[in-house]
Coordinates of C-alpha atoms in Angstrom, one line a residue:
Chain R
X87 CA 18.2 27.8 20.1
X88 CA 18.2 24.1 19.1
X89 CA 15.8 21.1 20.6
X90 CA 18.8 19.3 22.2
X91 CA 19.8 23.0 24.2
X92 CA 16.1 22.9 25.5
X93 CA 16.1 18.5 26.3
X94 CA 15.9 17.3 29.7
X95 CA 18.6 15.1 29.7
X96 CA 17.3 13.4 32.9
X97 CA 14.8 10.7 31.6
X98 CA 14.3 6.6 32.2
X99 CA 14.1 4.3 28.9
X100 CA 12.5 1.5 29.1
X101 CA 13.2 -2.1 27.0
X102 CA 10.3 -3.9 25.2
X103 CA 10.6 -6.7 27.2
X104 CA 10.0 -4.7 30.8
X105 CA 6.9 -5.8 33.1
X106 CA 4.6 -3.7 32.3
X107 CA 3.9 -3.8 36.5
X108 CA 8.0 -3.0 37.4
X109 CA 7.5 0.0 34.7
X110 CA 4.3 1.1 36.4
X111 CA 6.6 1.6 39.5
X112 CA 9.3 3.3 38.4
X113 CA 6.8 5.9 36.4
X114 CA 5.3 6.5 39.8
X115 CA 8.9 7.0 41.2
X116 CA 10.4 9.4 38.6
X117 CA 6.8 11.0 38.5
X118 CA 6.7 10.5 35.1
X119 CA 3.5 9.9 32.6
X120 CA 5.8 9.0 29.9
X121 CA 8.5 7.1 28.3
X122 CA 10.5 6.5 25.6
X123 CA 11.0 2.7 24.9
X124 CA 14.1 1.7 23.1
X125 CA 16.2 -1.0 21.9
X126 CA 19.7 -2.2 22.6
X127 CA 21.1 0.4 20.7
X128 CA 18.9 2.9 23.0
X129 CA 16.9 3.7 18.9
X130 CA 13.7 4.7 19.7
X131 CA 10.9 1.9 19.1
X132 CA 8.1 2.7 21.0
X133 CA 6.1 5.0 23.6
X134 CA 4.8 4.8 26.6
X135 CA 2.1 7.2 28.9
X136 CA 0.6 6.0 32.0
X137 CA -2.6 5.9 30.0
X138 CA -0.9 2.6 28.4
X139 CA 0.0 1.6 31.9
X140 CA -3.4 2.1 33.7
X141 CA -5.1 -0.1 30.5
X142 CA -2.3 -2.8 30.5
X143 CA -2.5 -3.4 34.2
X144 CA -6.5 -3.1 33.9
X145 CA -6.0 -5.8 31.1
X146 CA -3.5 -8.1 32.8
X147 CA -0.1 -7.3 29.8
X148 CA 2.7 -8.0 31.2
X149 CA 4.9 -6.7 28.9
X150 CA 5.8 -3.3 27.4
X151 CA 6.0 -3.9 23.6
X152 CA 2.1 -5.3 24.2
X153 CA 1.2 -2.2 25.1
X154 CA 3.3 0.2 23.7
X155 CA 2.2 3.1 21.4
X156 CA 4.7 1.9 17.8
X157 CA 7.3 4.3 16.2
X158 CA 5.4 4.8 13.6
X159 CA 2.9 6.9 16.0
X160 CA 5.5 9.3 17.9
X161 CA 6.0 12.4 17.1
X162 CA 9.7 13.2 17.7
X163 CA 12.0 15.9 17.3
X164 CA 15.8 16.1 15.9
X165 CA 18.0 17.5 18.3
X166 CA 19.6 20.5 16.0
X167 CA 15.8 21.6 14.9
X168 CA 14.8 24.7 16.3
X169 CA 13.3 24.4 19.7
X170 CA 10.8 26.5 18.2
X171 CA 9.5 23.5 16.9
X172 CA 9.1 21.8 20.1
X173 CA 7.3 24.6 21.5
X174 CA 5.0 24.1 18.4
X175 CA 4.5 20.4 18.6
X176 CA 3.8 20.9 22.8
X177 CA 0.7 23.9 22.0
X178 CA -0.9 22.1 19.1
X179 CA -0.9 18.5 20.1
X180 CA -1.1 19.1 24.3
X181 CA 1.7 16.8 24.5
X182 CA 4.1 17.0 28.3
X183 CA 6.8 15.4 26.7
X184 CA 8.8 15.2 23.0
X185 CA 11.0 12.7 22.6
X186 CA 14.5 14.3 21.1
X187 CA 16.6 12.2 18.7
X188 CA 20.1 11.6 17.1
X189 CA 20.9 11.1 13.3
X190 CA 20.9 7.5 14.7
X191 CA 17.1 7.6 15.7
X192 CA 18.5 7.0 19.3
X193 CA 16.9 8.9 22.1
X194 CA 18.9 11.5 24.0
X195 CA 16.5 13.9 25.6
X196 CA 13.0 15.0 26.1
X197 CA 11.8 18.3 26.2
X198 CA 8.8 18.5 28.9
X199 CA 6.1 21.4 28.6
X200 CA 6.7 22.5 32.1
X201 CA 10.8 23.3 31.0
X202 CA 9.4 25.3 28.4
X203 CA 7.1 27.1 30.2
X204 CA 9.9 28.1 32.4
X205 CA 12.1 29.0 29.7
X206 CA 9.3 30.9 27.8
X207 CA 8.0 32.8 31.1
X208 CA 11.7 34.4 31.9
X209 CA 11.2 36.9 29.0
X210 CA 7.9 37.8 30.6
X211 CA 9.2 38.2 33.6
X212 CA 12.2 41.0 32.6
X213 CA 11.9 44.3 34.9
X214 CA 9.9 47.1 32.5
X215 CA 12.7 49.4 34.1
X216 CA 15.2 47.3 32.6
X217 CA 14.1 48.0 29.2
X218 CA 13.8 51.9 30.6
X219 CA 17.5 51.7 31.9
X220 CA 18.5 50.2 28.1
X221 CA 17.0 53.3 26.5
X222 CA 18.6 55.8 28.6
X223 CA 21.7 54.4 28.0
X224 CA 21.4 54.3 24.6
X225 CA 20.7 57.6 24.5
X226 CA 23.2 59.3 26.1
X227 CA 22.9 62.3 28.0
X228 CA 19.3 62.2 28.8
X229 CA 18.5 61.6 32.3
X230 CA 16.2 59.5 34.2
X231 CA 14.0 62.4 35.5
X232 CA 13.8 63.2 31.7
X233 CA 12.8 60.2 30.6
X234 CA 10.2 59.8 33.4
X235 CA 8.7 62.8 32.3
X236 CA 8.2 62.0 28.7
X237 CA 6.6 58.7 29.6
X238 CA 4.3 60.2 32.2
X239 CA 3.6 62.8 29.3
X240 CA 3.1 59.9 26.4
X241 CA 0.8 57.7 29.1
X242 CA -1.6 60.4 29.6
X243 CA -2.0 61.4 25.7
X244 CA -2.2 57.7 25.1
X245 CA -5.0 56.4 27.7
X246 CA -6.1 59.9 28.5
X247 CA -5.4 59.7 32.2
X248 CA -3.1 62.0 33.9
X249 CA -0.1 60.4 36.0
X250 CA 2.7 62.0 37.2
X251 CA 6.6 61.5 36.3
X252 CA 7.0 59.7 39.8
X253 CA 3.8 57.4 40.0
X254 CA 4.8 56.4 36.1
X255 CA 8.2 55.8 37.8
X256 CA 6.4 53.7 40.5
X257 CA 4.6 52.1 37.8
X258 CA 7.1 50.7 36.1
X259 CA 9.9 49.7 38.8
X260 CA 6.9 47.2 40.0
X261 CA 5.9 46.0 36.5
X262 CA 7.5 43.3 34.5
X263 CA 7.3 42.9 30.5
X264 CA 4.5 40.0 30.5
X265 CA 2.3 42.6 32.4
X266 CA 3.7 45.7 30.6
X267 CA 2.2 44.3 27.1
X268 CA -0.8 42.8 28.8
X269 CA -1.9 46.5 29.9
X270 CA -0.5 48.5 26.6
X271 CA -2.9 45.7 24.6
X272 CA 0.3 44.1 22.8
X273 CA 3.8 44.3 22.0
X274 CA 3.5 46.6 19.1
X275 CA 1.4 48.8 20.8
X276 CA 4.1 48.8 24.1
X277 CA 6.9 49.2 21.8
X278 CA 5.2 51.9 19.9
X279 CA 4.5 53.9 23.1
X280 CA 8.5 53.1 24.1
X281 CA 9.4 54.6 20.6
X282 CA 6.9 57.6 21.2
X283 CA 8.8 58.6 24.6
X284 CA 12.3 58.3 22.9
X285 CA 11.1 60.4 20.0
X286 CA 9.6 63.0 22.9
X287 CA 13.1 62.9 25.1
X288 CA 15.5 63.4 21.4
X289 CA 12.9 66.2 20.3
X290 CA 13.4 68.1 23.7
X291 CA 17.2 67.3 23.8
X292 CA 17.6 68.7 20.3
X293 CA 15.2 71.6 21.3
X294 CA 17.4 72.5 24.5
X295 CA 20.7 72.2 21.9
X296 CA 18.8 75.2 20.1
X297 CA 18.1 77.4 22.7
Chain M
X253 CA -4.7 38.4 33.2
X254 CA -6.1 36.1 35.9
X255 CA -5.9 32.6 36.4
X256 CA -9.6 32.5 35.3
X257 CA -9.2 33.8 31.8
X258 CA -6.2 31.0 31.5
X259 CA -7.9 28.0 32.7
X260 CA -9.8 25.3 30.7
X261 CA -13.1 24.9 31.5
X262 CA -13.3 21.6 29.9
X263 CA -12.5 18.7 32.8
X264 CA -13.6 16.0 34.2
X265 CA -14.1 15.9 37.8
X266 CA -14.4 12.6 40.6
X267 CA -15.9 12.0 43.1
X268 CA -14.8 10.2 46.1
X269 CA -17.0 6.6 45.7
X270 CA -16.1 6.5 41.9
X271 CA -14.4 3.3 40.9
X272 CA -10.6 3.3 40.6
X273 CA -11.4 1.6 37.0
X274 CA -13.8 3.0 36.1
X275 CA -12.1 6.1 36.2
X276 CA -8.6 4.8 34.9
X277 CA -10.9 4.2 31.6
X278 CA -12.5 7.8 31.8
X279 CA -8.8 9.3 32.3
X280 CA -7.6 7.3 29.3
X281 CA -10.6 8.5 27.4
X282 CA -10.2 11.9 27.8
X283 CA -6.6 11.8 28.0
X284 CA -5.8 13.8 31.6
X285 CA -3.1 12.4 33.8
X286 CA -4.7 14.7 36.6
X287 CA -8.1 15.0 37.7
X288 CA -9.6 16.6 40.8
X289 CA -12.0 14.8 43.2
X290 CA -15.1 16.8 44.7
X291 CA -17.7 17.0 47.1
X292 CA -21.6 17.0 46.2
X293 CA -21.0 20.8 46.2
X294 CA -18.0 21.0 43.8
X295 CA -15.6 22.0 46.2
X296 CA -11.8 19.9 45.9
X297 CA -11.4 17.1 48.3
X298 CA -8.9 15.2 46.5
X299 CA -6.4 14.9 43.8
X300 CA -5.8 11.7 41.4
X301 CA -3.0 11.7 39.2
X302 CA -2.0 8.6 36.9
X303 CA 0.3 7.7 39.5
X304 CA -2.1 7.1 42.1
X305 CA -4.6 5.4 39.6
X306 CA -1.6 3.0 38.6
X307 CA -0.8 2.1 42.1
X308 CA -4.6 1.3 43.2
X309 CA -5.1 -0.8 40.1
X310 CA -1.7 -3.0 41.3
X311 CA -2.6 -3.0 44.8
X312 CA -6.6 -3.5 44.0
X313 CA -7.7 -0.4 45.6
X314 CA -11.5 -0.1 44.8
X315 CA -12.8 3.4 45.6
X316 CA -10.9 6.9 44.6
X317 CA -10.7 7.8 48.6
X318 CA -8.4 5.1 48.7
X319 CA -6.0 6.6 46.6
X320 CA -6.3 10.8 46.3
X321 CA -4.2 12.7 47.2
X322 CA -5.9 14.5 50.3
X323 CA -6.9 18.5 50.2
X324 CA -4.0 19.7 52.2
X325 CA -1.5 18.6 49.7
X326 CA -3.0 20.0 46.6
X327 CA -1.9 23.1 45.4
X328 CA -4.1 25.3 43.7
X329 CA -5.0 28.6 42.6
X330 CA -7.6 31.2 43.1
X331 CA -9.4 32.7 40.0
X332 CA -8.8 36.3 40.5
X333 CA -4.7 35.2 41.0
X334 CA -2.3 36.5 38.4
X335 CA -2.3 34.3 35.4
X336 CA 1.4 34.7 36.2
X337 CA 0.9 32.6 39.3
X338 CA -0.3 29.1 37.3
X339 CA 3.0 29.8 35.4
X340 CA 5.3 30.0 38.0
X341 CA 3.7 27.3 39.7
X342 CA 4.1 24.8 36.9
X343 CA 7.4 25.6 35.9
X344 CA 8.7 25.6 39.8
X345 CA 7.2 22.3 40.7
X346 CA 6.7 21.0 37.2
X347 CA 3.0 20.7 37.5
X348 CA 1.3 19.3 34.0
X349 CA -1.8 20.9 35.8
X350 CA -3.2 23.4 38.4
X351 CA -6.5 23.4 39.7
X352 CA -8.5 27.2 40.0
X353 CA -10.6 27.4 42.4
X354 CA -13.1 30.3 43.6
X355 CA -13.9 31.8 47.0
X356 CA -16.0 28.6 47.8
X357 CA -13.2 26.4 46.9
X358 CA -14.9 24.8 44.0
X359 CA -13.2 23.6 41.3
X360 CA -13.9 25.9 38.3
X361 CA -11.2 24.8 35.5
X362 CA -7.6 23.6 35.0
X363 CA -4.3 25.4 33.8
X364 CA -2.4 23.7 32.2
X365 CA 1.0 23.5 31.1
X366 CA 0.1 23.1 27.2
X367 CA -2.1 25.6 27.4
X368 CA 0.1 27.9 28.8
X369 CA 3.2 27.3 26.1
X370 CA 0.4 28.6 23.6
X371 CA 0.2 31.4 25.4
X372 CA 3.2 32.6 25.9
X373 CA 4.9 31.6 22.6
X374 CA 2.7 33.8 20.7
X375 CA 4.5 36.3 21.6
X376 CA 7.3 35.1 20.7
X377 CA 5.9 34.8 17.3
X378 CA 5.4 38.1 16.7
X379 CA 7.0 38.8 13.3
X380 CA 10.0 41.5 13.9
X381 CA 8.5 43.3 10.8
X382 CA 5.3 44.2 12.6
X383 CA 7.7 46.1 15.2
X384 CA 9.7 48.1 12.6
X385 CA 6.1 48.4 11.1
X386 CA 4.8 49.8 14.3
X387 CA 8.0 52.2 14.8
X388 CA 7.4 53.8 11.3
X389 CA 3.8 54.6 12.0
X390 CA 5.2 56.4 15.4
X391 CA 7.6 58.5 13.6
X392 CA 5.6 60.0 11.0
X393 CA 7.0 61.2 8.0
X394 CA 9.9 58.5 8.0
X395 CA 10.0 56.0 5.1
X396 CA 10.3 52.2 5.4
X397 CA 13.5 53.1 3.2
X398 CA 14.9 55.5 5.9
X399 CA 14.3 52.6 8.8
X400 CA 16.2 49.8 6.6
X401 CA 19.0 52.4 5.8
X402 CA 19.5 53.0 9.4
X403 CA 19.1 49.5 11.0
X404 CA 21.3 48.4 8.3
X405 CA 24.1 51.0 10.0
X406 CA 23.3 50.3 13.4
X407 CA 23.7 46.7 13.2
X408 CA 27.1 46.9 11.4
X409 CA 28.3 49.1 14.3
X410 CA 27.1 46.3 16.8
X411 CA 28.2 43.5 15.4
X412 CA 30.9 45.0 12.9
X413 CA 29.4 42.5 9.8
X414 CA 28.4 44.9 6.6
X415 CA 25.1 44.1 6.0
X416 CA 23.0 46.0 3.1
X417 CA 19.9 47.8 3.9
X418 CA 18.0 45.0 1.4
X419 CA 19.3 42.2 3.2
X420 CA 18.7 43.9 6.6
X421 CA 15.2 44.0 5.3
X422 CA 15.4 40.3 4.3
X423 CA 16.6 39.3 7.5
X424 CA 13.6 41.3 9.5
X425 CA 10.8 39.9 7.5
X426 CA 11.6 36.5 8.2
X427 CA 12.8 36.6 11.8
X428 CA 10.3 36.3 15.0
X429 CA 10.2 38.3 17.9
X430 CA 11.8 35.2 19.8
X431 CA 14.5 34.5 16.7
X432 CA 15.7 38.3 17.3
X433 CA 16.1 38.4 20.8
X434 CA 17.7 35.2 20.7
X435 CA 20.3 36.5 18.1
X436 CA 20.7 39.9 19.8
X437 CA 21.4 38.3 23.4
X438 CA 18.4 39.1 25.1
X439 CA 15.3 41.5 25.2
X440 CA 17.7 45.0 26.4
X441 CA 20.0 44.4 23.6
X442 CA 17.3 44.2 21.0
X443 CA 15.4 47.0 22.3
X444 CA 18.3 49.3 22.7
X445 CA 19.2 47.8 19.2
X446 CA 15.9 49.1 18.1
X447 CA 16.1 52.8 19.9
X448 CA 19.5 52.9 18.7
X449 CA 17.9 52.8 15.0
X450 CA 15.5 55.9 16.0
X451 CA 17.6 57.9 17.4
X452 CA 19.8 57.9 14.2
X453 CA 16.1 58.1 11.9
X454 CA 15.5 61.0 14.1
X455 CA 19.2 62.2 14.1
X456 CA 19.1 62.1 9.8
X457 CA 15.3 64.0 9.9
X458 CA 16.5 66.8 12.1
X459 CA 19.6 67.1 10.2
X460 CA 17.6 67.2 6.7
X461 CA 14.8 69.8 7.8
X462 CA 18.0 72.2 8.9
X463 CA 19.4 71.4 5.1

């Protein structure tokens, strides 16, 4: 996944020679605390937060390039690096918004913290039984009741607690993957315990083949 | 997780008489475009974003009481929430910040919506390695050797590209969690990917010890 499939294409630019009091109300508009500024050729020059806004109306600017964090100071991001990177740049620096850029240095996207907390939080929220249902049918012939059973089986040699095939069941229809690793202490150990209750159902299936 | 074990402690809260420049220079200090307001007790009154603070510096609003947002239309969350709850709140109304409050309603911390992409994108850092690490130490008595051999053949049957077990290895030890289920087309293919490979280890062991 690149930066530019991750952008919010949706954003106001603003000119360095905006009033600093106009751009104040269109920020309070779009709801946002910042923006790119460009020039003519929409190339980024310069960045703007509302913190630049409060301290330029405080201080009586009246125009943007007065106030105006230079290029030198963004931190940007190319629009075919991985989004990865944006992720990055949004943890370590506690930034709401990176600024996504052409070859040409012009401005064509922002990727906001709160769309990557959305796209992040879908993985997390993926049915357990979904990853159940994948296993079964992957391998073929073994039923659901089988399958219930060997994780109600694994679960109790694992945390010591007994459960039942059908409360595991209920256990897992209500759970998603975010809380699935959260309770197994990480995904290793959650995959680990998945791998444990295919190796139970393929030793039984092969034991049955025996008989 | 809760919303407690989530939150950042670390804020700056208002009150009600503070100056409306005052705090616009205490908000660009600490660099927060949200802050919540408070009673002598702690508990949330009021909300002040940037927004607010650059309206009552154009329209010479002098006290934060002027320009808060009032308690009804804050949205918050209660410690002992799902940590879940902050996320789906800031990626649904694109909140930068939630406040968490307790049973009193005080305001005890803030999650927000950096803090959360570090959160979740650890996991989606998790080398892929570590998993095939973890799947070996499950099926005891299979050798990393065995596991490259066999992934190597399951994902030539998936995607129909011969691939040799070393570079299969190559590929693994360099890819993330995130990478792989990106690649793979989503967190059931890569899983059933990944039983696919033990079912055949196990398949190859079985049919060795009956050699």
């Amino acid at each position: 996944m690149k930066a530019k499939e991750l952008m919010d294409k949706d954003f106001v630019y603003l000119s360095c020679e905006d009033s600093v009091v106009e751009v104040s109300k269109v920020m309070e508009e779009i709801r946002r605390f910042t923006c790119p500024v460009v020039n003519d050729n929409k190339q980024l020059v310069g960045w703007i937060t509302s913190f630049d806004i409060t301290r330029g109306l405080r201080e009586g600017n009246e125009k943007i390039n007065e106030i105006m964090s230079s290029y030198e100071d963004i931190i940007t991001i190319h629009e075919d690096a991985p989004a990865r990177l944006a992720v990055v740049l949004t943890a370590n620096n506690k930034f709401v918004t990176v600024p996504v850029i052409n070859d040409d240095n012009q401005v064509i996207g922002m990727v906001r913290a709160c769309d990557i907390v959305e796209l992040l939080s879908e993985l997390y929220d993926i049915k357990v039984s979904k990853l159940y249902k994948a296993m079964q049918n992957q391998l073929k012939g073994v039923t659901w009741e089988e399958l219930m059973d060997a994780s109600a089986l694994v679960s109790q040699k694992t945390t010591g607690i007994k459960i039942s095939p059908e409360d595991y069941e209920a256990n897992i229809m209500n759970a998603t993957f975010g809380e699935a690793i959260w309770a197994t202490g990480g995904l290793e150990k959650f995959f680990a315990g998945l791998i444990s209750v295919g190796e139970l159902v393929i030793a039984r299936r092969v034991g049955k083949a025996r008989k």
